[in-house]
């Protein structure tokens, strides 16, 4: 049984992958079926580890030969030593954690750098849904009804920037992806990103 | 010649063994030295020229070295015949599989029913107390004897998994990958408690005679059978017992108002007990269960379990089963957290199964898929040839 490499990586994961340097140690928190880890292993020759909540995800990863443990971002990150990884990735998971600040602090403690991606609650369609329809938003990156969404801690790009500033976390790079997965152009990034970006990707580290 | 679908074995090959502790004795943890002692083992597949494809399988409490093919003692297929063999999960076309009868066992390796080479008498109750570490150090002597430097993998379930952890902690440079299955880094109070019931049953049997029953032809069968019956319950799960037996009656239409085995579950346990005494030694059972009770890997290292694995380059794959209440997932997770805290390479999967602790011996496709993936991923990582 051989695993067919998935080179059709989701565009937001491709954008994350581009931030990872070759031949580094990487921890992917919430690694799902291991698609990103596998891509990084094959293309950037990383030494990769993963944490995944769902057993189906974990078993799929281990069966592909990836080093992945069943675990939870909220409870299991505290067991990892400081600066054990060059990059710690948390993609599309921050908004589903119980204690996002603790998780974020753990990310920049365990990793020399962290890459965090999340659905932007400041996206204009989200704002429009609330402002015009008066309903909780349903978009491509937020497909669940309010009563069955795993997302319990939404934030906007601006909120995330403010939190990083407050916790003295340095933002090295921030990207906003439009709904067609293209980048929000550079000139709008500081102002328009929070409005036009459906998803956000941050490269951060702890100020030392 | 005994044949199974996969392996043909000549009778003399079933007596494969090495005499160890010849140049220098094996000094046990309890302080006693063992000289010139036999370790019996079986091998499957062939060792590659580079000697890089050896897998050591560590057996559990009641297991033995006959893990695949036909067991000559019972005439049945080996205890891991589902997993080990040509084209199976542990593929003997690719890997060289070694399994030793553990120290203290009763299938040839030195143990209470064997002769003390120094006195010429049967050890009996004079056999020294052994530990999991002693078992592993005896295995390491055998691996030396086979002139194998590094093991591609050390793998085992239950007590076998304890040996795997011990191997990884004691000989990290000799173990490329370690797979402890349904195991723990220390024996829990509940597990010690169940073992104590088993031991008391054996020692309460008048035929036990303080452990020196070998001269007579009576054995503490009743005690050993009861010990096995108790232990067997702990290897299963409540749902699996309920599904398999429920309250169904054994070959009768109604209850008999007596203490005969009215229920199927009673008949099943009695059968488990009586077949066990045909192949196992009561003193071995005492010694091995004690070794398991004494096992606590964290106790030996200042700073706890994590220190046992600090700096380890070994790739670990920890596996537990959701319905295992003897070695529950929480115990495996403790090992995983310790490994994480020293940034070791570790995979961990909890397999959903309702078959309890014994799941690792049974037909569990999800377990096999994970194990196969881990082994082949690791073989790629360490550059093993496709086929030896």
Coordinates of C-alpha atoms in Angstrom, one line a residue:
Chain A
X1 CA 0.0 0.0 0.0
X2 CA 1.6 3.3 -1.1
X3 CA 0.3 6.7 -0.4
X4 CA -0.3 8.9 -3.4
X5 CA 1.2 12.3 -2.6
X6 CA -1.4 15.1 -2.6
X7 CA 0.2 17.9 -4.5
X8 CA -3.2 19.6 -4.9
X9 CA -2.7 21.2 -1.6
X10 CA -5.5 23.6 -0.5
X11 CA -4.5 27.2 -1.6
X12 CA -4.4 28.5 1.9
X13 CA -2.1 25.6 2.9
X14 CA 0.1 26.3 -0.1
X15 CA 0.5 29.9 1.2
X16 CA 1.4 28.5 4.6
X17 CA 3.9 26.1 3.0
X18 CA 5.6 28.9 1.2
X19 CA 6.5 30.5 4.6
X20 CA 8.3 27.3 5.8
X21 CA 12.0 27.1 5.1
X22 CA 13.6 23.9 3.8
X23 CA 15.3 21.4 6.1
X24 CA 13.7 22.7 9.3
X25 CA 11.8 21.1 12.2
X26 CA 8.1 21.7 11.9
X27 CA 5.1 21.0 14.2
X28 CA 1.7 21.1 12.5
X29 CA -1.0 21.6 15.2
X30 CA -4.3 20.3 13.9
X31 CA -2.7 18.6 10.9
X32 CA -5.8 16.9 9.7
X33 CA -5.0 14.1 7.2
X34 CA -1.4 15.2 7.0
X35 CA -1.6 16.8 3.6
X36 CA 0.5 19.8 4.5
X37 CA 3.1 17.8 6.5
X38 CA 3.4 15.4 3.6
X39 CA 3.8 18.2 1.1
X40 CA 6.5 19.8 3.3
X41 CA 8.3 16.5 3.8
X42 CA 8.5 15.8 0.1
X43 CA 9.1 19.4 -1.1
X44 CA 11.0 21.0 1.7
X45 CA 12.6 18.0 3.4
X46 CA 11.4 19.0 6.8
X47 CA 11.6 17.0 10.0
X48 CA 7.9 17.1 10.7
X49 CA 5.5 16.2 13.5
X50 CA 1.8 16.7 13.9
X51 CA -0.9 16.8 16.4
X52 CA -4.5 16.0 15.4
X53 CA -7.7 15.7 17.4
X54 CA -9.6 13.3 15.2
X55 CA -8.6 9.6 15.3
X56 CA -9.4 9.2 11.6
X57 CA -6.9 12.0 10.8
X58 CA -4.2 10.6 13.1
X59 CA -4.5 7.1 11.7
X60 CA -4.4 8.4 8.1
X61 CA -1.2 10.3 9.0
X62 CA 0.6 7.5 10.8
X63 CA -0.4 5.1 8.0
X64 CA 1.4 7.5 5.6
X65 CA 4.5 7.3 7.7
X66 CA 4.1 10.7 9.3
X67 CA 4.9 11.3 13.0
X68 CA 1.6 12.4 14.4
X69 CA 0.0 12.1 17.8
X70 CA -3.6 12.2 18.8
X71 CA -4.0 15.3 20.9
X72 CA -5.6 18.7 21.4
X73 CA -4.1 22.1 20.9
X74 CA -5.6 23.3 24.2
X75 CA -4.3 20.5 26.4
X76 CA -1.2 19.0 24.8
X77 CA 1.0 21.9 23.7
X78 CA 2.2 22.5 27.2
X79 CA 4.1 19.2 27.1
X80 CA 6.4 20.4 24.3
X81 CA 9.7 22.0 25.3
X82 CA 10.6 25.6 24.5
X83 CA 12.1 26.3 21.0
X84 CA 11.8 22.6 20.0
X85 CA 10.8 23.5 16.5
X86 CA 11.7 26.1 13.8
X87 CA 8.1 26.4 12.7
X88 CA 4.9 25.6 14.5
X89 CA 1.8 25.8 12.3
X90 CA -1.8 26.3 13.4
X91 CA -4.0 26.5 10.4
X92 CA -7.7 27.2 10.6
X93 CA -7.8 26.0 14.3
X94 CA -7.2 29.1 16.5
X95 CA -10.9 30.1 16.4
X96 CA -11.9 26.6 17.6
X97 CA -9.7 26.5 20.7
X98 CA -11.0 27.1 24.2
X99 CA -8.1 29.3 25.3
X100 CA -6.7 31.0 22.2
X101 CA -4.2 33.3 24.1
X102 CA -2.6 30.3 25.9
X103 CA -2.5 28.4 22.6
X104 CA -0.9 31.4 20.9
X105 CA 1.7 31.8 23.7
X106 CA 2.5 28.1 23.4
X107 CA 3.0 28.3 19.7
X108 CA 5.6 31.1 19.9
X109 CA 7.2 29.4 22.9
X110 CA 7.6 26.0 21.2
X111 CA 8.5 27.4 17.8
X112 CA 11.2 29.9 16.9
X113 CA 8.4 31.0 14.5
X114 CA 4.7 30.3 14.3
X115 CA 2.4 30.4 11.3
X116 CA -1.2 31.0 12.2
X117 CA -4.1 31.1 9.7
X118 CA -7.8 31.7 10.5
X119 CA -11.0 32.8 8.9
X120 CA -11.3 36.6 9.1
X121 CA -14.5 37.7 10.8
X122 CA -13.9 41.2 9.4
X123 CA -14.4 40.0 5.9
X124 CA -17.0 42.2 4.1
X125 CA -19.4 39.3 3.5
X126 CA -19.4 38.5 7.2
X127 CA -20.0 42.1 8.1
X128 CA -22.7 42.3 5.4
X129 CA -24.5 39.3 6.7
X130 CA -24.7 40.8 10.2
X131 CA -25.4 44.3 9.1
X132 CA -27.9 43.7 6.4
X133 CA -29.4 40.3 7.0
X134 CA -29.0 40.5 10.8
X135 CA -27.9 36.8 10.7
X136 CA -24.8 34.9 11.7
X137 CA -22.7 34.7 8.6
X138 CA -22.4 31.6 6.4
X139 CA -19.5 31.8 3.9
X140 CA -17.1 29.4 2.2
X141 CA -14.7 29.5 5.1
X142 CA -17.5 29.6 7.7
X143 CA -19.9 27.0 6.4
X144 CA -21.6 26.0 9.7
X145 CA -24.7 27.3 11.4
X146 CA -24.2 29.0 14.7
X147 CA -25.5 26.1 16.6
X148 CA -23.2 23.4 15.2
X149 CA -20.0 25.4 14.5
X150 CA -16.8 24.2 16.2
X151 CA -15.6 27.9 16.0
X152 CA -16.1 29.5 19.4
X153 CA -13.5 32.3 19.3
X154 CA -13.9 34.3 16.2
X155 CA -11.6 37.3 15.5
X156 CA -10.8 39.7 12.8
X157 CA -7.4 40.5 11.3
X158 CA -7.4 43.7 13.3
X159 CA -8.2 41.9 16.5
X160 CA -5.4 39.4 15.9
X161 CA -2.9 42.3 15.3
X162 CA -4.0 44.0 18.5
X163 CA -3.6 40.8 20.5
X164 CA -0.1 40.2 19.1
X165 CA 0.8 43.8 20.0
X166 CA -0.6 43.3 23.5
X167 CA 1.4 40.1 24.1
X168 CA 4.6 41.5 22.5
X169 CA 4.5 39.0 19.7
X170 CA 6.2 40.2 16.6
X171 CA 4.4 40.0 13.3
X172 CA 6.9 39.2 10.5
X173 CA 4.5 38.8 7.7
X174 CA 0.7 38.9 7.2
X175 CA -1.2 37.8 4.2
X176 CA -4.9 38.1 3.4
X177 CA -6.5 35.7 0.9
X178 CA -9.6 36.7 -1.0
X179 CA -12.4 34.2 -1.5
X180 CA -10.9 33.2 -4.9
X181 CA -7.7 32.4 -2.9
X182 CA -5.7 35.2 -4.6
X183 CA -3.8 37.5 -2.3
X184 CA -5.3 40.8 -1.3
X185 CA -2.9 43.2 -3.2
X186 CA 0.0 44.7 -1.2
X187 CA -1.2 48.3 -1.4
X188 CA -4.5 47.4 0.4
X189 CA -2.9 45.0 2.8
X190 CA -2.7 47.4 5.8
X191 CA -6.2 48.8 5.4
X192 CA -8.2 46.6 3.0
X193 CA -7.0 43.2 4.2
X194 CA -9.4 43.2 7.1
X195 CA -12.3 44.0 4.7
X196 CA -11.3 42.1 1.6
X197 CA -9.6 39.0 3.1
X198 CA -11.7 36.0 3.7
X199 CA -8.7 34.2 5.3
X200 CA -5.6 35.5 7.1
X201 CA -2.1 34.0 7.5
X202 CA 0.4 35.4 10.0
X203 CA 4.1 34.6 10.4
X204 CA 4.9 35.5 14.0
X205 CA 7.5 35.1 16.7
X206 CA 8.1 35.9 20.3
X207 CA 10.0 39.2 20.9
X208 CA 13.2 38.3 22.9
Chain B
X1 CA 8.4 -31.3 9.8
X2 CA 5.5 -29.1 10.9
X3 CA 3.8 -27.1 8.3
X4 CA 1.6 -24.1 8.3
X5 CA 0.5 -22.0 5.3
X6 CA 3.5 -19.8 5.7
X7 CA 6.3 -21.7 7.4
X8 CA 7.7 -25.2 7.4
X9 CA 9.9 -25.9 10.4
X10 CA 12.0 -28.9 11.2
X11 CA 11.7 -30.2 14.8
X12 CA 15.3 -29.3 15.6
X13 CA 14.7 -25.7 14.5
X14 CA 12.1 -25.5 17.3
X15 CA 14.9 -26.0 19.8
X16 CA 16.9 -23.0 18.5
X17 CA 18.7 -21.5 21.5
X18 CA 21.9 -19.8 22.7
X19 CA 23.8 -20.3 25.9
X20 CA 24.5 -16.9 27.3
X21 CA 26.3 -15.4 30.2
X22 CA 29.3 -17.6 29.4
X23 CA 32.3 -15.2 29.5
X24 CA 30.6 -13.0 32.1
X25 CA 27.4 -13.6 34.0
X26 CA 24.2 -11.6 33.6
X27 CA 23.9 -9.7 36.9
X28 CA 20.2 -9.3 37.6
X29 CA 18.7 -6.2 39.2
X30 CA 18.2 -8.2 42.4
X31 CA 21.9 -8.8 42.6
X32 CA 22.0 -12.5 41.7
X33 CA 24.3 -13.5 38.8
X34 CA 23.2 -15.9 36.1
X35 CA 25.9 -18.0 34.3
X36 CA 25.6 -20.3 31.3
X37 CA 21.9 -19.9 30.8
X38 CA 19.9 -20.8 27.8
X39 CA 17.7 -18.3 25.8
X40 CA 15.4 -20.0 23.4
X41 CA 14.2 -18.1 20.3
X42 CA 12.7 -18.4 16.9
X43 CA 13.4 -16.4 13.7
X44 CA 11.3 -15.8 10.6
X45 CA 12.5 -14.4 7.3
X46 CA 16.2 -13.8 6.6
X47 CA 18.7 -11.2 7.8
X48 CA 19.9 -8.8 5.1
X49 CA 23.6 -8.5 4.2
X50 CA 23.6 -5.1 5.9
X51 CA 21.9 -6.6 8.9
X52 CA 19.5 -3.7 8.9
X53 CA 16.2 -5.4 8.7
X54 CA 15.9 -7.2 12.1
X55 CA 12.7 -6.8 14.1
X56 CA 12.6 -8.0 17.7
X57 CA 9.1 -9.0 18.8
X58 CA 8.7 -9.1 22.6
X59 CA 6.0 -11.5 23.8
X60 CA 3.4 -10.9 26.5
X61 CA 3.0 -12.6 29.9
X62 CA 1.5 -15.9 28.5
X63 CA 3.2 -15.7 25.1
X64 CA 6.3 -17.5 23.8
X65 CA 8.8 -17.5 21.0
X66 CA 6.5 -19.3 18.6
X67 CA 4.7 -16.2 17.2
X68 CA 4.1 -17.3 13.7
X69 CA 3.6 -20.7 11.9
X70 CA 2.7 -23.6 14.1
X71 CA 3.5 -23.7 17.8
X72 CA 4.9 -27.3 18.4
X73 CA 3.6 -27.3 22.0
X74 CA -0.1 -26.6 21.2
X75 CA -0.2 -27.6 17.6
X76 CA -2.0 -24.3 16.9
X77 CA -0.8 -21.3 14.9
X78 CA 1.5 -18.9 16.7
X79 CA 0.0 -16.0 18.8
X80 CA 0.8 -13.3 16.2
X81 CA 0.4 -15.4 13.1
X82 CA -2.2 -12.8 11.8
X83 CA 0.5 -10.1 11.9
X84 CA 3.8 -11.8 11.1
X85 CA 4.4 -13.7 7.9
X86 CA 5.0 -13.4 4.1
X87 CA 3.1 -10.3 2.8
X88 CA 1.6 -9.7 6.2
X89 CA 1.9 -6.5 8.2
X90 CA 5.3 -7.5 9.5
X91 CA 6.3 -8.9 6.2
X92 CA 8.9 -11.7 6.6
X93 CA 9.8 -11.2 2.9
X94 CA 11.3 -7.9 4.0
X95 CA 12.1 -8.2 7.6
X96 CA 14.0 -10.7 9.8
X97 CA 11.8 -11.3 12.8
X98 CA 13.3 -12.5 16.1
X99 CA 11.3 -13.6 19.1
X100 CA 12.9 -14.9 22.3
X101 CA 11.2 -16.7 25.1
X102 CA 11.7 -14.3 28.0
X103 CA 13.8 -14.8 31.1
X104 CA 11.7 -16.6 33.7
X105 CA 9.6 -18.2 31.0
X106 CA 8.8 -21.8 30.6
X107 CA 9.5 -22.6 26.9
X108 CA 13.2 -23.3 27.2
X109 CA 14.8 -20.1 28.4
X110 CA 16.1 -20.2 31.9
X111 CA 13.2 -20.0 34.4
X112 CA 12.0 -21.7 37.6
X113 CA 11.3 -25.0 35.9
X114 CA 14.8 -25.3 34.3
X115 CA 17.9 -26.7 35.8
X116 CA 20.4 -24.4 37.5
X117 CA 23.6 -25.0 35.6
X118 CA 25.6 -24.5 38.8
X119 CA 23.8 -26.9 41.1
X120 CA 22.4 -29.3 38.5
X121 CA 19.0 -29.0 40.3
X122 CA 15.8 -27.5 39.2
X123 CA 15.5 -23.9 40.2
X124 CA 12.0 -24.0 41.6
X125 CA 11.5 -21.3 44.2
X126 CA 15.2 -20.7 44.3
X127 CA 15.0 -18.9 41.0
X128 CA 16.0 -15.3 41.5
X129 CA 13.4 -12.5 41.1
X130 CA 13.6 -11.1 37.7
X131 CA 12.6 -7.7 36.2
X132 CA 11.5 -6.4 32.8
X133 CA 15.0 -4.8 32.6
X134 CA 16.6 -8.3 33.2
X135 CA 14.5 -9.8 30.4
X136 CA 15.6 -7.0 28.0
X137 CA 19.3 -7.4 29.0
X138 CA 19.1 -11.1 28.3
X139 CA 17.5 -10.3 24.9
X140 CA 20.3 -7.9 24.2
X141 CA 22.8 -10.6 24.9
X142 CA 21.0 -12.8 22.3
X143 CA 21.1 -10.0 19.8
X144 CA 24.8 -9.7 20.4
X145 CA 25.1 -13.4 19.9
X146 CA 23.3 -13.1 16.6
X147 CA 25.9 -10.4 15.7
X148 CA 23.2 -7.8 15.1
X149 CA 24.3 -4.2 16.0
X150 CA 21.0 -2.3 15.5
X151 CA 17.4 -3.5 15.5
X152 CA 15.2 -1.8 12.9
X153 CA 12.3 -2.3 15.3
X154 CA 11.5 -3.5 18.7
X155 CA 7.8 -4.2 19.0
X156 CA 5.4 -5.9 21.4
X157 CA 2.0 -5.7 23.1
X158 CA 1.2 -5.6 26.9
X159 CA 4.2 -6.8 28.8
X160 CA 6.0 -7.0 25.4
X161 CA 5.3 -3.2 25.1
X162 CA 6.9 -2.7 28.5
X163 CA 10.0 -4.5 27.2
X164 CA 9.9 -2.2 24.1
X165 CA 10.0 0.9 26.4
X166 CA 12.8 -0.7 28.4
X167 CA 14.8 -1.4 25.2
X168 CA 14.3 2.2 24.1
X169 CA 15.4 3.6 27.4
X170 CA 18.4 1.2 28.0
X171 CA 19.7 0.8 24.5
X172 CA 18.6 3.9 22.6
X173 CA 21.4 3.6 20.1
X174 CA 20.5 0.1 19.1
X175 CA 16.8 0.7 18.5
X176 CA 15.8 2.6 15.3
X177 CA 12.0 2.3 15.9
X178 CA 10.0 1.3 18.9
X179 CA 6.4 0.2 18.9
X180 CA 4.9 -0.3 22.4
X181 CA 1.3 -1.5 22.0
X182 CA -1.4 -1.6 24.7
X183 CA 1.3 -1.0 27.3
X184 CA 2.4 1.4 30.1
X185 CA 5.5 2.8 31.6
X186 CA 4.5 1.6 35.0
X187 CA 2.2 -1.1 36.3
X188 CA -1.0 0.4 37.8
X189 CA -2.4 -0.4 41.2
X190 CA -5.3 -2.1 39.5
X191 CA -3.0 -4.3 37.5
X192 CA -0.9 -5.2 40.5
X193 CA -4.2 -6.1 42.3
X194 CA -5.3 -8.5 39.6
X195 CA -1.9 -10.1 39.5
X196 CA -2.0 -10.5 43.3
X197 CA -5.3 -12.4 43.0
X198 CA -3.7 -14.8 40.5
X199 CA -0.6 -15.4 42.5
X200 CA -2.7 -16.0 45.7
X201 CA -4.7 -18.6 43.8
X202 CA -1.6 -20.4 42.7
X203 CA 0.1 -20.3 46.2
X204 CA -3.2 -21.4 47.9
X205 CA -3.2 -24.6 45.8
X206 CA -1.9 -27.4 48.1
X207 CA -0.1 -28.8 45.1
X208 CA 2.1 -25.7 44.8
X209 CA 4.3 -27.0 47.7
X210 CA 6.1 -23.8 48.2
X211 CA 7.0 -23.8 44.5
X212 CA 9.0 -27.0 44.6
X213 CA 6.5 -29.3 42.9
X214 CA 8.6 -30.5 40.0
X215 CA 9.8 -33.7 41.7
X216 CA 6.2 -35.0 41.9
X217 CA 3.9 -35.4 39.0
X218 CA 1.2 -33.2 40.6
X219 CA 1.1 -29.5 39.6
X220 CA -0.8 -26.6 41.0
X221 CA -3.2 -26.9 38.1
X222 CA -6.3 -25.5 40.0
X223 CA -4.5 -22.4 41.2
X224 CA -2.9 -21.6 37.8
X225 CA -6.2 -22.2 36.0
X226 CA -8.0 -19.8 38.4
X227 CA -5.2 -17.2 37.9
X228 CA -5.7 -17.5 34.2
X229 CA -9.5 -17.2 34.4
X230 CA -9.2 -14.0 36.4
X231 CA -6.5 -12.6 34.0
X232 CA -8.5 -13.5 31.0
X233 CA -11.4 -11.4 32.1
X234 CA -9.1 -8.4 32.2
X235 CA -8.0 -9.0 28.6
X236 CA -11.6 -8.6 27.3
X237 CA -14.1 -5.9 27.6
X238 CA -17.6 -5.7 29.1
X239 CA -19.2 -5.2 25.6
X240 CA -17.2 -8.1 24.1
X241 CA -18.2 -10.5 26.9
X242 CA -21.8 -9.4 26.5
X243 CA -21.8 -9.8 22.7
X244 CA -20.0 -13.1 22.8
X245 CA -21.9 -14.8 25.7
X246 CA -24.6 -12.6 27.1
X247 CA -26.5 -14.8 29.6
X248 CA -26.7 -17.7 27.2
X249 CA -26.6 -21.2 28.7
X250 CA -24.1 -23.9 28.0
X251 CA -25.5 -26.9 26.2
X252 CA -28.7 -26.9 28.3
X253 CA -32.2 -25.6 28.1
X254 CA -32.5 -24.2 31.6
X255 CA -30.4 -23.4 34.7
X256 CA -29.6 -26.4 36.9
X257 CA -29.8 -24.9 40.4
X258 CA -26.2 -26.0 41.0
X259 CA -22.6 -24.8 40.6
X260 CA -22.0 -26.5 37.3
X261 CA -21.0 -24.2 34.4
X262 CA -24.6 -23.3 33.4
X263 CA -23.5 -20.2 31.5
X264 CA -21.5 -20.1 28.4
X265 CA -19.2 -17.5 29.9
X266 CA -18.3 -19.9 32.7
X267 CA -17.6 -22.7 30.4
X268 CA -15.4 -20.5 28.3
X269 CA -13.4 -19.3 31.3
X270 CA -13.0 -22.9 32.5
X271 CA -11.7 -23.9 29.1
X272 CA -9.3 -21.0 29.1
X273 CA -8.0 -22.1 32.5
X274 CA -7.6 -25.8 31.7
X275 CA -5.9 -25.3 28.4
X276 CA -3.5 -22.8 29.9
X277 CA -2.2 -25.2 32.5
X278 CA -1.2 -27.6 29.7
X279 CA 1.3 -25.2 28.4
X280 CA 2.4 -22.9 31.2
X281 CA 4.3 -23.3 34.4
X282 CA 2.8 -22.0 37.6
X283 CA 6.1 -20.7 39.0
X284 CA 6.8 -18.9 35.8
X285 CA 3.4 -17.2 36.2
X286 CA 4.4 -16.0 39.7
X287 CA 7.8 -14.7 38.6
X288 CA 6.7 -12.9 35.4
X289 CA 3.7 -11.2 37.0
X290 CA 5.9 -10.0 39.7
X291 CA 8.4 -8.6 37.2
X292 CA 5.5 -6.7 35.6
X293 CA 4.3 -5.3 38.9
X294 CA 7.8 -4.0 39.7
X295 CA 8.0 -2.2 36.3
X296 CA 8.2 1.6 36.7
X297 CA 10.4 3.2 34.1
X298 CA 9.9 6.7 35.5
X299 CA 11.2 5.7 39.0
X300 CA 14.7 4.8 37.6
X301 CA 15.3 8.3 36.2
X302 CA 15.7 11.5 38.1
X303 CA 13.1 13.9 36.7
X304 CA 10.7 11.2 35.7
X305 CA 9.7 9.3 32.6
X306 CA 10.8 12.0 30.1
X307 CA 14.4 11.6 31.2
X308 CA 14.3 7.9 30.1
X309 CA 14.0 9.1 26.5
X310 CA 16.1 12.4 26.5
X311 CA 18.2 12.7 23.4
X312 CA 16.7 9.5 21.9
X313 CA 16.9 9.3 18.1
X314 CA 14.5 6.4 18.1
X315 CA 11.2 6.8 16.2
X316 CA 8.3 5.8 18.4
X317 CA 4.8 4.6 17.5
X318 CA 2.6 4.3 20.6
X319 CA -0.6 2.4 20.0
X320 CA -3.6 1.9 22.4
X321 CA -7.1 0.4 22.1
X322 CA -10.2 2.4 23.1
X323 CA -11.8 -0.5 25.1
X324 CA -8.6 -1.6 26.8
X325 CA -9.2 -1.0 30.5
X326 CA -6.1 -3.0 31.7
X327 CA -3.7 -0.7 29.9
X328 CA -6.0 2.2 29.1
X329 CA -5.2 5.0 26.5
X330 CA -4.4 7.4 29.3
X331 CA -1.3 5.3 30.2
X332 CA -0.1 5.4 26.6
X333 CA -0.7 9.1 26.5
X334 CA 1.6 9.5 29.5
X335 CA 4.4 7.9 27.5
X336 CA 3.5 10.2 24.5
X337 CA 3.6 13.3 26.7
X338 CA 7.0 12.2 28.1
X339 CA 8.3 11.7 24.6
X340 CA 6.9 15.1 23.4
X341 CA 8.6 16.9 26.3
X342 CA 12.0 15.8 25.1
X343 CA 11.0 16.4 21.5
X344 CA 11.4 12.8 20.5
X345 CA 9.9 11.5 17.3
X346 CA 6.6 10.0 18.2
X347 CA 3.4 8.9 16.6
X348 CA 0.4 7.9 18.7
X349 CA -2.9 6.3 17.6
X350 CA -5.8 5.0 19.7
X351 CA -7.5 2.3 17.7
X352 CA -11.2 2.1 18.2
X353 CA -12.1 -1.5 19.1
X354 CA -14.5 -3.1 21.5
X355 CA -12.4 -6.2 22.0
X356 CA -10.4 -4.9 25.0
X357 CA -6.7 -5.5 25.8
X358 CA -6.5 -8.5 23.6
X359 CA -7.2 -6.4 20.5
X360 CA -3.5 -6.4 19.6
X361 CA -3.7 -10.2 19.0
X362 CA -6.9 -10.1 17.0
X363 CA -8.1 -9.1 13.5
X364 CA -8.0 -5.3 13.7
X365 CA -7.6 -3.8 10.3
X366 CA -7.2 -0.2 11.5
X367 CA -4.4 -1.2 13.9
X368 CA -2.7 -3.1 11.0
X369 CA -3.0 -0.2 8.7
X370 CA -1.4 2.2 11.2
X371 CA 1.4 -0.4 12.0
X372 CA 2.1 -1.1 8.3
X373 CA 2.2 2.6 7.5
X374 CA 4.6 3.3 10.4
X375 CA 6.9 0.4 9.5
X376 CA 7.1 1.2 5.8
X377 CA 7.5 5.0 6.5
X378 CA 10.3 4.2 8.9
X379 CA 11.9 1.7 6.5
X380 CA 12.0 4.5 3.8
X381 CA 13.4 6.9 6.4
X382 CA 16.2 4.6 7.4
X383 CA 16.9 3.5 3.8
X384 CA 16.0 -0.2 4.1
X385 CA 16.0 -2.1 0.8
X386 CA 12.6 -3.0 -0.5
X387 CA 13.3 -6.7 -0.1
X388 CA 16.1 -8.5 1.7

